[in-house]
Short mmCIF file of C-alpha atoms and ligand atoms in Angstrom, two decimals:
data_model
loop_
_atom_site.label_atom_id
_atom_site.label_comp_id
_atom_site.label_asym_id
_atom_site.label_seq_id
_atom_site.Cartn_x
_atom_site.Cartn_y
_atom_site.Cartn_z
CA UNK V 150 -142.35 132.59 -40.74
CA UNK V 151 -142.43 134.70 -37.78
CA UNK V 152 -142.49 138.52 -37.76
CA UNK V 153 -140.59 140.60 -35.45
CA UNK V 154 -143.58 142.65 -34.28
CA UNK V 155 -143.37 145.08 -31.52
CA UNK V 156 -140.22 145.89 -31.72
CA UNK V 157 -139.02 149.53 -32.04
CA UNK V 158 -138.55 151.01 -35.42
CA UNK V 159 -135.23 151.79 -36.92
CA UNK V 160 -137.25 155.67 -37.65
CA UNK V 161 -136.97 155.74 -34.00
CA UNK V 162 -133.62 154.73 -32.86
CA UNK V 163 -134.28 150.56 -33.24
CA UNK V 164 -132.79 148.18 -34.97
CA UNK V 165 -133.32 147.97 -39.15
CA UNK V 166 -135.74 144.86 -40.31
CA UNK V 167 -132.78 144.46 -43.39
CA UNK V 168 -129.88 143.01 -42.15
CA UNK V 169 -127.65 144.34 -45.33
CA UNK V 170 -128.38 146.70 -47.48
CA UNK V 171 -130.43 144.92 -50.89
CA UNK V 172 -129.02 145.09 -54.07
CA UNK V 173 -130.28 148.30 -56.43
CA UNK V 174 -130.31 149.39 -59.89
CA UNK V 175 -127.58 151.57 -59.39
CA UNK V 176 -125.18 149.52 -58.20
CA UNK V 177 -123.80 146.01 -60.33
CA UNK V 178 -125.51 144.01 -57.40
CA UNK V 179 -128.92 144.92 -58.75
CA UNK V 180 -127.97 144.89 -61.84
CA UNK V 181 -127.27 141.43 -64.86
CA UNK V 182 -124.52 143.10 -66.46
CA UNK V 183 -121.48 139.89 -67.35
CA UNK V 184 -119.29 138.94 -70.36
CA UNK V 185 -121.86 139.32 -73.07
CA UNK V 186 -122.21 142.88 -72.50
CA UNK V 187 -118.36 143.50 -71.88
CA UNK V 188 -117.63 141.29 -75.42
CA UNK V 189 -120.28 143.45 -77.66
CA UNK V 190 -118.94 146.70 -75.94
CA UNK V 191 -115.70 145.58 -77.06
CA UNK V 192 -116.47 144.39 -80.45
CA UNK V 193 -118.20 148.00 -81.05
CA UNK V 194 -115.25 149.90 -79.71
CA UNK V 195 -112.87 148.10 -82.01
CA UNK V 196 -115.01 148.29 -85.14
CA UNK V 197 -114.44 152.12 -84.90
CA UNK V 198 -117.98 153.19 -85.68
CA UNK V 199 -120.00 153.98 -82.57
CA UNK V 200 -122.64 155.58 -84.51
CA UNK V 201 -125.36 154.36 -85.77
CA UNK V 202 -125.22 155.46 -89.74
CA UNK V 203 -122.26 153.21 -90.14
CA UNK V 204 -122.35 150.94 -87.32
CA UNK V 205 -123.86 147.51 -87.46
CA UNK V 206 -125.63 146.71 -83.85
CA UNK V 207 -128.24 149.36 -83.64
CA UNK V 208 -129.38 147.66 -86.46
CA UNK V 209 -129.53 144.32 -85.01
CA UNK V 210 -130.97 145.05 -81.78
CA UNK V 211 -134.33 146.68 -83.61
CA UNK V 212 -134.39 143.56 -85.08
CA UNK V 213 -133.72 141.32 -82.38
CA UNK V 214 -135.85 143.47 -79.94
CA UNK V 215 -138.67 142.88 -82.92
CA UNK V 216 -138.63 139.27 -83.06
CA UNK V 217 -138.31 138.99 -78.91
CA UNK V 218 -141.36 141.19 -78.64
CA UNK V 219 -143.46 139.70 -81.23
CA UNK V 220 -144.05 142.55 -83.44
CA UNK V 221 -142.71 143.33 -87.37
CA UNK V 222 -140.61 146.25 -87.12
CA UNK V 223 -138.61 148.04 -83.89
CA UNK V 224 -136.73 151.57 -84.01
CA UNK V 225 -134.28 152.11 -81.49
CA UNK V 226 -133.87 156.22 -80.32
CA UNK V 227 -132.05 157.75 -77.05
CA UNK V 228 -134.65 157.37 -74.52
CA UNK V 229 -138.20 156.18 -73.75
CA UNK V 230 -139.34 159.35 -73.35
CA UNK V 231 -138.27 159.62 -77.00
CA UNK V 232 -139.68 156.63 -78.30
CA UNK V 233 -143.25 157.44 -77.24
CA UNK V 234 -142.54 161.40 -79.37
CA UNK V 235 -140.96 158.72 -81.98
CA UNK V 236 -144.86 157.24 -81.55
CA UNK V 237 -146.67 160.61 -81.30
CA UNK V 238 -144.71 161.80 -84.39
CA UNK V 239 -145.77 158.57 -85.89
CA UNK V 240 -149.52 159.79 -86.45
CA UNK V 241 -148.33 163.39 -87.58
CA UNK V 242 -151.05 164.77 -85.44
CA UNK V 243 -152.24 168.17 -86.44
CA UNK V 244 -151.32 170.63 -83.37
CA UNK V 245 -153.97 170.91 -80.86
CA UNK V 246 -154.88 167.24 -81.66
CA UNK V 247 -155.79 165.43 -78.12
CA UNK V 248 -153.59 162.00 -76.52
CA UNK V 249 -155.68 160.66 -73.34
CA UNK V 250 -153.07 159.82 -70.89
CA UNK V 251 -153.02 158.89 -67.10
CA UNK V 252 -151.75 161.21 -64.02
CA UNK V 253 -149.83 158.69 -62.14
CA UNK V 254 -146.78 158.02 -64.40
CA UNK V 255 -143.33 158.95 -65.70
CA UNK V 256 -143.58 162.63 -67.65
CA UNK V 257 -141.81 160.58 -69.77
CA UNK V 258 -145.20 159.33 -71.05
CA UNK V 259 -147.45 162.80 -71.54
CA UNK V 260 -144.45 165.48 -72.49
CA UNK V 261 -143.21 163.56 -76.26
CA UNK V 262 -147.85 164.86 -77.23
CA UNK V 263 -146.59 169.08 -75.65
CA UNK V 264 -143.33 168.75 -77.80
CA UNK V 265 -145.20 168.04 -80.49
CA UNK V 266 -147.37 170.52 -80.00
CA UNK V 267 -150.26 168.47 -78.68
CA UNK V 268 -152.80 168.97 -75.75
CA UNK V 269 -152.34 165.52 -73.53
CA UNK V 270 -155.83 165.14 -71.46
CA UNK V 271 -155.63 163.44 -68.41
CA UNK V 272 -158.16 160.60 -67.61
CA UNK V 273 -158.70 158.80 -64.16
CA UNK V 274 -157.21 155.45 -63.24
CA UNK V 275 -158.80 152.52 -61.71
CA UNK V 276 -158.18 153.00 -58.21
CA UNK V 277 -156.25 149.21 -57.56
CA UNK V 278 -154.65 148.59 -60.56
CA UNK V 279 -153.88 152.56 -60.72
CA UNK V 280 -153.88 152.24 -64.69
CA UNK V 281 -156.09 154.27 -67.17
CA UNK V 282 -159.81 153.36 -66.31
CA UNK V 283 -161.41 153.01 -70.08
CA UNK V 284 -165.00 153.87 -68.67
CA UNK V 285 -163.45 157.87 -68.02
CA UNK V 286 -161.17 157.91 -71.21
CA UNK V 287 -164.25 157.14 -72.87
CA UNK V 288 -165.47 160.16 -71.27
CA UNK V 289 -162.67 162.67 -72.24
CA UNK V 290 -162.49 161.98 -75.85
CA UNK V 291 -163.95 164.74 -78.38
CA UNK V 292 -163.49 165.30 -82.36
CA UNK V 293 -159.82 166.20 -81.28
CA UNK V 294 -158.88 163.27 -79.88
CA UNK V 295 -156.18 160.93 -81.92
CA UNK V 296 -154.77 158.49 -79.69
CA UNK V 297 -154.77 157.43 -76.06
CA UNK V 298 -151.43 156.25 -74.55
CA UNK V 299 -151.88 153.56 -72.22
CA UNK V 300 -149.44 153.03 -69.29
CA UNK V 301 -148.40 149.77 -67.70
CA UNK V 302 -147.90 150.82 -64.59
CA UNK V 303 -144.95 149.66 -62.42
CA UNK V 304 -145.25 146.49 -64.88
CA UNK V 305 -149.33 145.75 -64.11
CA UNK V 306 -151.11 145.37 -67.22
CA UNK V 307 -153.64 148.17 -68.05
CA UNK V 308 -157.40 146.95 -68.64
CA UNK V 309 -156.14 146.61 -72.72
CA UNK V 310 -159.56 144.60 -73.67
CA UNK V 311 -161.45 147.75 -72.28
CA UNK V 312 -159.20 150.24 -73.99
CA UNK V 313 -158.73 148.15 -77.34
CA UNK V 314 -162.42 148.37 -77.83
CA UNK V 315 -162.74 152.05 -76.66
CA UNK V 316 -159.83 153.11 -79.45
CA UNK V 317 -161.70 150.87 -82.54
CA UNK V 318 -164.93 152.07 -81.89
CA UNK V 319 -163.69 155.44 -81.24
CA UNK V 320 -161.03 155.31 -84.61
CA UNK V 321 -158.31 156.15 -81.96
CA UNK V 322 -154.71 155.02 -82.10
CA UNK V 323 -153.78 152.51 -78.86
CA UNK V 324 -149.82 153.61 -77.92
CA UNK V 325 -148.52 151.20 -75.26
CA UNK V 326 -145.83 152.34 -72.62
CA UNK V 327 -144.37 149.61 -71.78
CA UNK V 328 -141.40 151.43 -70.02
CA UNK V 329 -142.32 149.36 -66.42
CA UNK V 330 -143.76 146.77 -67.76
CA UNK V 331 -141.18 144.49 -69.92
CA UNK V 332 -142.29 140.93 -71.29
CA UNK V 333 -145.62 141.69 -68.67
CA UNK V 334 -149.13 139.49 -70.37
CA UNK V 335 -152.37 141.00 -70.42
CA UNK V 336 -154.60 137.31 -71.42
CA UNK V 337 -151.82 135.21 -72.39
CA UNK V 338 -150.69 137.97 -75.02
CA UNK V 339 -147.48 139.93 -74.15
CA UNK V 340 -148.32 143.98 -73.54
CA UNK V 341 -146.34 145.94 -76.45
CA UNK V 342 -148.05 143.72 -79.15
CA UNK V 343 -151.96 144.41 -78.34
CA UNK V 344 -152.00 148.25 -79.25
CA UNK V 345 -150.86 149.96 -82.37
CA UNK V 346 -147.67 150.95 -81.05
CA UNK V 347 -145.33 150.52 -78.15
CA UNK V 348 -142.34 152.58 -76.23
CA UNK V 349 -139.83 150.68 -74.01
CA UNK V 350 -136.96 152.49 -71.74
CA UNK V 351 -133.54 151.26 -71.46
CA UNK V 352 -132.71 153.83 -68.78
CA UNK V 353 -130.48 152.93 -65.62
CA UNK V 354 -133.97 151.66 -63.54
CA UNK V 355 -135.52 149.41 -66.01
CA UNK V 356 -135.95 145.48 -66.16
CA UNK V 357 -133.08 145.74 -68.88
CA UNK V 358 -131.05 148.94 -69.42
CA UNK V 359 -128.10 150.19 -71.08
CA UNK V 360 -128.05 153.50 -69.14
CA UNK V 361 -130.54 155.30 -71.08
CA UNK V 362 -132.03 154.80 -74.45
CA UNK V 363 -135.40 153.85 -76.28
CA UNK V 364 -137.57 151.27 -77.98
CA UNK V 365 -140.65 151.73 -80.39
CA UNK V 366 -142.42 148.61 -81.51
CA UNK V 367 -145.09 148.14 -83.70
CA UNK V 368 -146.04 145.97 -86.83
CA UNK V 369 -147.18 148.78 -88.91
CA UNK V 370 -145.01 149.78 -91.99
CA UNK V 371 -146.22 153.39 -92.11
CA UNK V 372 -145.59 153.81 -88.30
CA UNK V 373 -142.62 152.70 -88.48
CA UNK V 374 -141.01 154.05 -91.80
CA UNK V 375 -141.86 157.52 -89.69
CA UNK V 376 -140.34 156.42 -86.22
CA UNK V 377 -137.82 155.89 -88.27
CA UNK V 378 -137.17 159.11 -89.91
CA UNK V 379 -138.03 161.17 -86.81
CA UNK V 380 -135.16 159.56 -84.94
CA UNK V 381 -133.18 160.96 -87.41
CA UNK V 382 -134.14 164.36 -88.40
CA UNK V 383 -136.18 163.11 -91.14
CA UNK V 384 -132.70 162.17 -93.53
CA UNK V 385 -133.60 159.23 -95.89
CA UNK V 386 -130.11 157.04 -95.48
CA UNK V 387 -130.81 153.67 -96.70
CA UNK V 388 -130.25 155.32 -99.83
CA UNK V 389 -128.61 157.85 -98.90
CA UNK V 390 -130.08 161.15 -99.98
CA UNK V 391 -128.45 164.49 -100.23
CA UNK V 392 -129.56 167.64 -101.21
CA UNK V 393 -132.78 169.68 -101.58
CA UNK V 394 -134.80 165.55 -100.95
CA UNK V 395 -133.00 165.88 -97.63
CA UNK V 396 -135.19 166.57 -94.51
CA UNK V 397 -138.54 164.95 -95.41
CA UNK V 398 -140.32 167.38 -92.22
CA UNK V 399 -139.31 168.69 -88.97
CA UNK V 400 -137.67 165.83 -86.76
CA UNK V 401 -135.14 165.48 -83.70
CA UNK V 402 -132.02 163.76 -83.65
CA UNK V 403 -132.75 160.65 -81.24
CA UNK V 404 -130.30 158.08 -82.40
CA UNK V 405 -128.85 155.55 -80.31
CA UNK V 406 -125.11 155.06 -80.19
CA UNK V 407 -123.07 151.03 -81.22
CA UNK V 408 -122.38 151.52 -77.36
CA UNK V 409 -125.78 151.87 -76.23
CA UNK V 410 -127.01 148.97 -78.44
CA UNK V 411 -124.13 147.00 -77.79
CA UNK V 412 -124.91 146.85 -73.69
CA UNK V 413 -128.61 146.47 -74.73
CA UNK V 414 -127.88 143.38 -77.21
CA UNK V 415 -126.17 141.46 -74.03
CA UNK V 416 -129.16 142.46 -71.95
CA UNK V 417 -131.93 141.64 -74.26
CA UNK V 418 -131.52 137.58 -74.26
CA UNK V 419 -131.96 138.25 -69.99
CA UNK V 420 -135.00 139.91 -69.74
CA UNK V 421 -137.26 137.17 -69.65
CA UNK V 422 -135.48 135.48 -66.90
CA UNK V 423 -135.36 138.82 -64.95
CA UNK V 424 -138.86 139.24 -65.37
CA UNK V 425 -139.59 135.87 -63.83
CA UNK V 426 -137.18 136.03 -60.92
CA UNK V 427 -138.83 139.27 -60.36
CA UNK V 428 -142.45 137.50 -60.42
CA UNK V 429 -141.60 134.78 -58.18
CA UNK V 430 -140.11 137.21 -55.27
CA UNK V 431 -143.39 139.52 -55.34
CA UNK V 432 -145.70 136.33 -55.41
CA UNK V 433 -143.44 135.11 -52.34
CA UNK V 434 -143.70 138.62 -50.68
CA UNK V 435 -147.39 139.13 -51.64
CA UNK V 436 -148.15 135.41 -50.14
CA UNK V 437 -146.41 136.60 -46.45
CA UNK V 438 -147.81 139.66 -46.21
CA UNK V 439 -151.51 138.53 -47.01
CA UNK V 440 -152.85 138.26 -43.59
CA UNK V 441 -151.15 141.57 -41.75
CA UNK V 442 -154.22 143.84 -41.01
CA UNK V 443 -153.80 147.15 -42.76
CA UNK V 444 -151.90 146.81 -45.63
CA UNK V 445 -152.43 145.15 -48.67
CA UNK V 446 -150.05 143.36 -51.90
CA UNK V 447 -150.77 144.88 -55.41
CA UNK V 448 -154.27 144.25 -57.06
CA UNK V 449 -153.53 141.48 -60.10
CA UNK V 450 -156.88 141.35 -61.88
CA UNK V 451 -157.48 138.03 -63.30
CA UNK V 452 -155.96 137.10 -66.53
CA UNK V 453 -152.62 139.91 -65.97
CA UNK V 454 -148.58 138.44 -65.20
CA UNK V 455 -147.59 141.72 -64.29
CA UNK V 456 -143.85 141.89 -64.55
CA UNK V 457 -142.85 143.88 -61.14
CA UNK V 458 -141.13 147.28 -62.05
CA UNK V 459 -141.62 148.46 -58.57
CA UNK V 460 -144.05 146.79 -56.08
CA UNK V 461 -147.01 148.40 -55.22
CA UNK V 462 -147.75 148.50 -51.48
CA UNK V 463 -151.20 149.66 -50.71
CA UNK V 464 -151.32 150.99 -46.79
CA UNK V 465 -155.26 152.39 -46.99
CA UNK V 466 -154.16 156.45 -46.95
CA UNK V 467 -150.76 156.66 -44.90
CA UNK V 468 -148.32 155.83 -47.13
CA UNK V 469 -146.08 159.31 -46.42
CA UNK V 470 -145.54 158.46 -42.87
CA UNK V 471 -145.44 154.28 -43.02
CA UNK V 472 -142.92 154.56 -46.13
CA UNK V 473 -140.94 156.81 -44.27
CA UNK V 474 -140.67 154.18 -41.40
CA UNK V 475 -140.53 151.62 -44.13
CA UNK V 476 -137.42 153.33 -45.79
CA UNK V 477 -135.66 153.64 -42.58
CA UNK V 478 -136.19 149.93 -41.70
CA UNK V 479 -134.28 149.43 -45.28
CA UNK V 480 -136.25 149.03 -47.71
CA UNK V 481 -135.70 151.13 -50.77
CA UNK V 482 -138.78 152.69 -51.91
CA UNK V 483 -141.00 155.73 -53.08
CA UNK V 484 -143.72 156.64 -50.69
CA UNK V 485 -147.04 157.48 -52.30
CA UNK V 486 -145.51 156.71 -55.58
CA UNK V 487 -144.79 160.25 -57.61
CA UNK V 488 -146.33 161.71 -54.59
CA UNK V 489 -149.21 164.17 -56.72
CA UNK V 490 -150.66 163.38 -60.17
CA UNK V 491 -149.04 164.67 -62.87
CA UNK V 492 -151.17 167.74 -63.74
CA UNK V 493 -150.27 169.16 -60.43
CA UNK V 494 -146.70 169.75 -61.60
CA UNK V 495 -145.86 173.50 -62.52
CA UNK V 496 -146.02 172.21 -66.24
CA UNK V 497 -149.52 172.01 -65.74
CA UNK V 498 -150.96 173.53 -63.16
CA UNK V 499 -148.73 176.81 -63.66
CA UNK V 500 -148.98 176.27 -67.95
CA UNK V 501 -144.88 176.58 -67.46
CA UNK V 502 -144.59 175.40 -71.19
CA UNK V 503 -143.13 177.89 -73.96
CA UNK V 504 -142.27 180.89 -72.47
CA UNK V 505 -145.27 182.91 -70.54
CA UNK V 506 -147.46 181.70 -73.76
CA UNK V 507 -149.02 178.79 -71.99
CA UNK V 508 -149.85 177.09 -75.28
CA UNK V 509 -150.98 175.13 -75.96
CA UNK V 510 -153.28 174.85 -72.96
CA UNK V 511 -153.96 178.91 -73.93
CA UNK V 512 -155.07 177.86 -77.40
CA UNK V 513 -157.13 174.92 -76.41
CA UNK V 514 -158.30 175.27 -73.02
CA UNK V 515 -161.13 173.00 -71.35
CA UNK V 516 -158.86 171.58 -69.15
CA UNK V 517 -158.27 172.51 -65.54
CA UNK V 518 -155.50 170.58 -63.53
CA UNK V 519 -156.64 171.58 -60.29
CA UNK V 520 -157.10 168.93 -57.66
CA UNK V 521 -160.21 166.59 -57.89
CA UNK V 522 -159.33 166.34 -61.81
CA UNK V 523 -159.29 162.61 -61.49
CA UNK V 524 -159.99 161.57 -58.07
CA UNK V 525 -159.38 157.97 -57.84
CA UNK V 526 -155.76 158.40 -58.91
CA UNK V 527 -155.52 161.06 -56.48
CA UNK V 528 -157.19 158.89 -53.53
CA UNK V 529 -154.74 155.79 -54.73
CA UNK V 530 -151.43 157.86 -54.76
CA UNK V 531 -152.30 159.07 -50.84
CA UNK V 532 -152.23 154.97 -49.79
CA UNK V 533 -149.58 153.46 -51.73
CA UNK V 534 -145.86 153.14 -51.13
CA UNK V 535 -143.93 151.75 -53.87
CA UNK V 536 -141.20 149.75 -53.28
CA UNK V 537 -138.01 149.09 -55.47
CA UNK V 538 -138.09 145.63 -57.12
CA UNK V 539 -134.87 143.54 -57.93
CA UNK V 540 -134.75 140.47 -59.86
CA UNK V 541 -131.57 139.48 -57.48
CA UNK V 542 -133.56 139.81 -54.34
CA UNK V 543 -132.95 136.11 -52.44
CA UNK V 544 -135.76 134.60 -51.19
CA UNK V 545 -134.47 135.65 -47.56
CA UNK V 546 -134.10 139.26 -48.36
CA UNK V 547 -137.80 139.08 -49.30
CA UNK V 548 -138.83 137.62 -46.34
CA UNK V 549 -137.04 140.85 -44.17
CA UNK V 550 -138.99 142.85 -46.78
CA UNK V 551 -142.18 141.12 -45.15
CA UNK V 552 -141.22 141.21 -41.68
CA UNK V 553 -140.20 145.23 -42.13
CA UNK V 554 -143.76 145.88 -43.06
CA UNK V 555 -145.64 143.57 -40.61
CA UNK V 556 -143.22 145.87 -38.07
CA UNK V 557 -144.24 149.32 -39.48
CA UNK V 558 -147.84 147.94 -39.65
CA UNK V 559 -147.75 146.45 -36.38
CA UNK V 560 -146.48 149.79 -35.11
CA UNK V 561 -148.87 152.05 -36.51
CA UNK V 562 -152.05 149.78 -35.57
CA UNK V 563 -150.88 150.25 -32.04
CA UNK V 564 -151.97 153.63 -31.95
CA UNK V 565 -148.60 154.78 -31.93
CA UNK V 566 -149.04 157.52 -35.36
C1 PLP S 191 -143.82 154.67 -67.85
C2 PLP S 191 -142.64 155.42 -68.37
N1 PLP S 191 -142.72 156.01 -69.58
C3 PLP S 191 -141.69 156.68 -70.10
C4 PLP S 191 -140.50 156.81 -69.42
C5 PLP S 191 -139.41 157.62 -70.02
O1 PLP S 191 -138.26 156.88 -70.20
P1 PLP S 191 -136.82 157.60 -70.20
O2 PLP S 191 -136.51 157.97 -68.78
O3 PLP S 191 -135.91 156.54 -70.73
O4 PLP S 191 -136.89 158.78 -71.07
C6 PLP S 191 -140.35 156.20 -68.18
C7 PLP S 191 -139.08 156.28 -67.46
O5 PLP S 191 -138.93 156.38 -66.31
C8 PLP S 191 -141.45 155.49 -67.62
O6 PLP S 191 -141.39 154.91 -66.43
#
């Protein structure tokens, strides 16, 4: 195909690469919603019980979600952000006990180890892949360290051989976030069933969602006997206890609703199709924008089927200005990602945590979340624009995708930044 080069960009008054707007996640164009969802919605409205203790399909998604992953047990909780507390409660870490973690990521991943009273330490990514580089979380572990979560970033698979051996010979825990990165491989095995335990998202943006609401996976009894009960506020109900046995230890109340698990039931039996429709349209994209000078498709080490959250354009250190243009030619994206690493945020960098007590970095300082902290992640986030990914892109819509950047790039190779 051809590429409309040289033409003026929409971010200056010319006309927009995307001839209609493409589908999102927020709208029933970008989304696989049909009957199934609409007849289990119904079925839970009319069996009167929309709550979990009583109802029947929050049940049978954990095990259906279980048996689609690959692993023994799954416990279903509001969010993903709660199912990786649901996995940090798990261990029952003593507080002050260390999770390595990335910068470049959802909070979603790092806040579950501060609510439970946790110090998360940030370790530097590999600068392509922007996942957790297992040469520097070997470097940040100490005697306090218990687990390192491991983030699948935008659906790439993280470097789990290199981080599997780092957590046996280390005695860590490996948690997987597999928020991004549904039904992705790492070596022909599926990510989710490599590490000790894994968190999924059902929220609005996800490869499946039902709005919002949360996954834990593992194949550990003890892990997940204690997901369990933390979803839950620790209340035994299978059988039911009452009394002074009630309340095993301090626990939330995370429990998905029937209508939560009903939408995610429908969903579940699509995801591997939506994961491969979303495959083939980044392969196309990444094979038609190979040969434009200055930017580059996402780094796929050998061995990874990354399952395309977002796709990660890499634009060698201008990606504020050339997602800008990008977004205004109309194509949805993020530029530079989550703009900063994660410990720049106020949460972090200010210690705006429990009141003006700044614990528990105050207790257990070593950390400083200045900038330079982990360099590589803060060199990658400067050059990469990420752009929203939709498993009901066409094939044509893709190629405007491609001929939008070749225009930006064209544009800004001109000498014209
Ligand atoms: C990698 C990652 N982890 C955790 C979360 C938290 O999920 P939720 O928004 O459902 O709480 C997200 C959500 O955006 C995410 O992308």
């Amino acid at each position: 195909m051809t590429f409309a080069v040289g033409e003026k960009l929409a971010l200056l008054g010319g006309t927009k690469a995307i001839h209609d707007p493409l589908p999102t996640f927020s709208q029933s164009a970008g989304r696989t919603f049909g009957p199934e969802e609409e007849a289990l919605l119904l079925s839970a409205l009319r069996s009167g019980c929309l709550s979990r203790n009583g109802g029947t399909l929050v049940k049978r998604l954990e095990a259906e979600f279980a048996a689609a992953l690959g692993t023994r047990y799954a416990a279903a909780c509001s969010h993903g952000s709660a199912a990786v507390h649901l996995a940090v409660a798990a261990l029952d870490p003593e507080p002050g006990d260390e999770f390595i973690v990335p910068p470049i990521t959802d909070l979603g991943s790092i806040v579950p180890v501060l609510w439970q009273n946790c110090v998360p330490v940030f370790a530097d990514v590999d600068r392509r892949t922007m996942t957790l580089d297992p040469a520097d979380a070997a470097r940040r572990i100490t005697p306090r360290t218990r687990a390192i979560i491991a983030v699948h970033l935008a659906g790439q698979p993280c470097d789990m051989g290199g981080l599997r051996a780092l957590a046996e010979r280390r005695r860590l825990v490996l948690i997987e976030d597999c928020a991004q990165a549904y039904w992705a491989e790492y070596q022909g095995q599926r990510v989710g069933t490599i590490g000790d335990m894994a968190c999924f998202s059902l929220q609005q943006s996800k490869h499946i969602t039902s709005g919002e609401g949360g996954l834990l996976a593992t194949s550990n009894a003890e892990y997940a006997g204690r997901a369990e009960l933390f979803a839950d506020k620790a209340w035994p109900r299978h059988p039911p206890v009452l009394g002074s046995s009630r309340f095993l230890f301090l626990a939330q109340n995370y429990r998905m609703t029937e209508l939560q698990a009903a939408v995610a039931l429908g969903q579940l039996p699509k995801v591997a199709a939506v994961v491969e429709r979303r495959r083939e349209r980044a392969q196309q994209l990444s094979r038609l924008i190979a040969g434009i000078p200055g930017v580059q498709p996402p780094h796929v080490p050998e061995g990874t089927r990354p399952s395309y959250w977002l796709y990660m354009l890499h634009v060698a250190g201008r990606a504020a200005e050339f997602g800008e243009a990008l977004a205004a030619e109309g194509v949805p994206c993020w530029p530079r990602y989550i703009v900063d690493p994660l410990y720049r945020s106020p949460i972090f960098a200010e210690r705006k945590t429990y009141g003006t007590s700044g614990f528990p970095f105050s207790q257990w300082p070593g950390q400083d979340f200045h900038p330079g902290l982990c360099p590589n992640a803060e060199a990658a986030l400067s050059g990469v624009i990420a752009i929203h990914w939709n498993e009901n892109y066409t094939a044509s819509q893709v190629e405007q995708i491609a001929s939008a950047i070749a225009k930006v790039a064209d544009h800004y190779r001109s000498g014209n930044a």
